[in-house]
């Protein structure tokens, strides 16, 4: 079986379920809102006779209906300020109504000066709401495009284009009404709103909002059915149900993606995530290419290269939880805004935490902003706590970011970006080997010689042989003529590149790699007088275990 055709262990529904958690953040809702809405729609669908062959379509429509909010996030931020707050507040009002008009005008220019807000309101009114209409059209077009790129059926793509329709025909596209709207979409319309109201006002509140919008936004038949069985349809907020178990309980949603199909799907997620900011178009794919090429230069294992490339594609998925007004701000961020931006790596970790096959990718993806000196986020890891895959991802992301405009600064030239990246290395923030490999991959540096497996340099192979023989950090420093701190850095890099966590596991790696050849005497954890380690290297007396 060709490697590209092997099952990846991840299904498309599992990936979309994870992506829906990021969309929840962008909607200003708690994680699993979209998944709970799907459960409501599916239960109600069973009651009203949704065809069995439409169940998987219902799932995909539920997961993707709000994806278009990514595509129009910069435009929403331009007109209404914080796009996440705007969407969260929109659940409280029926938009195609007089209060809805007041909602749009009340949010116009929010966060800006009084003159700015007045101009935004005047512009929306003068143009008859055209900016809002164009945003909705963009949303629908982008959502349908994503579904098509994921290989979903024409039925799903068409239904997603109806997401902003209304039962009474006053939605977008204007005039599409009643049963012209797919049943799956009508179910999602109702489920999306009642799930939110259920959390804030209980079952009674969910029933009340359904009745208030009956015959306007919502299908009357679905509202009537919902109101008679709301207690059974609405999932208890503390029912402990695992969403991914519910996904896999649907037979049509169990088929794993092949490796090639997973790579393609992650690429789609990457492209749509980057749409959240006008300055980030293509960022994730570019980082993935740089990181995977750098990993090969460092001779990381084939599995690590694949995991790193996939992690790079989704390393920014947590940006869905950061307002677009911050991402595209043309001036330096405030302290509060920086704190919000730093939360993105935590969100990435949370979004990709399940299922286990995806969590392995997420574990690396969430390391993109960690720094060797502990100054990164969100964990503040240091040195040996960051695996080599994380170090390469951090360097690739940092370099690519320097080439793009960011908050308060223009894009740097290639030469400036190289200098800036190297300054991060000198300051101890980025790993030197990872950064060098990224610059080589980018065509901005000459390839450094690599002497051993896993990207080990000649000096690192020498140090590995020393510690395999039982040398302490102090003894390594003496043997190779460097400071103890530099020797410790070498050992940290060896551990990171080889996946070792101790002298014994580093020794096993060296044995498997054939690095402990003739003339190398490996001890039992201590270095005795005159022990020969490596080729012609004599280490003095010592009994302490190696420090790293």
Tab-separated table of C-alpha atoms in Angstrom, residues 123 292 483 502:
chain	number	residue	atom	x	y	z
A	123	UNK	CA	-22.194	54.923	5.657
A	292	UNK	CA	9.270	20.180	7.047
A	483	UNK	CA	32.281	26.237	29.395
A	502	UNK	CA	18.402	10.718	30.223
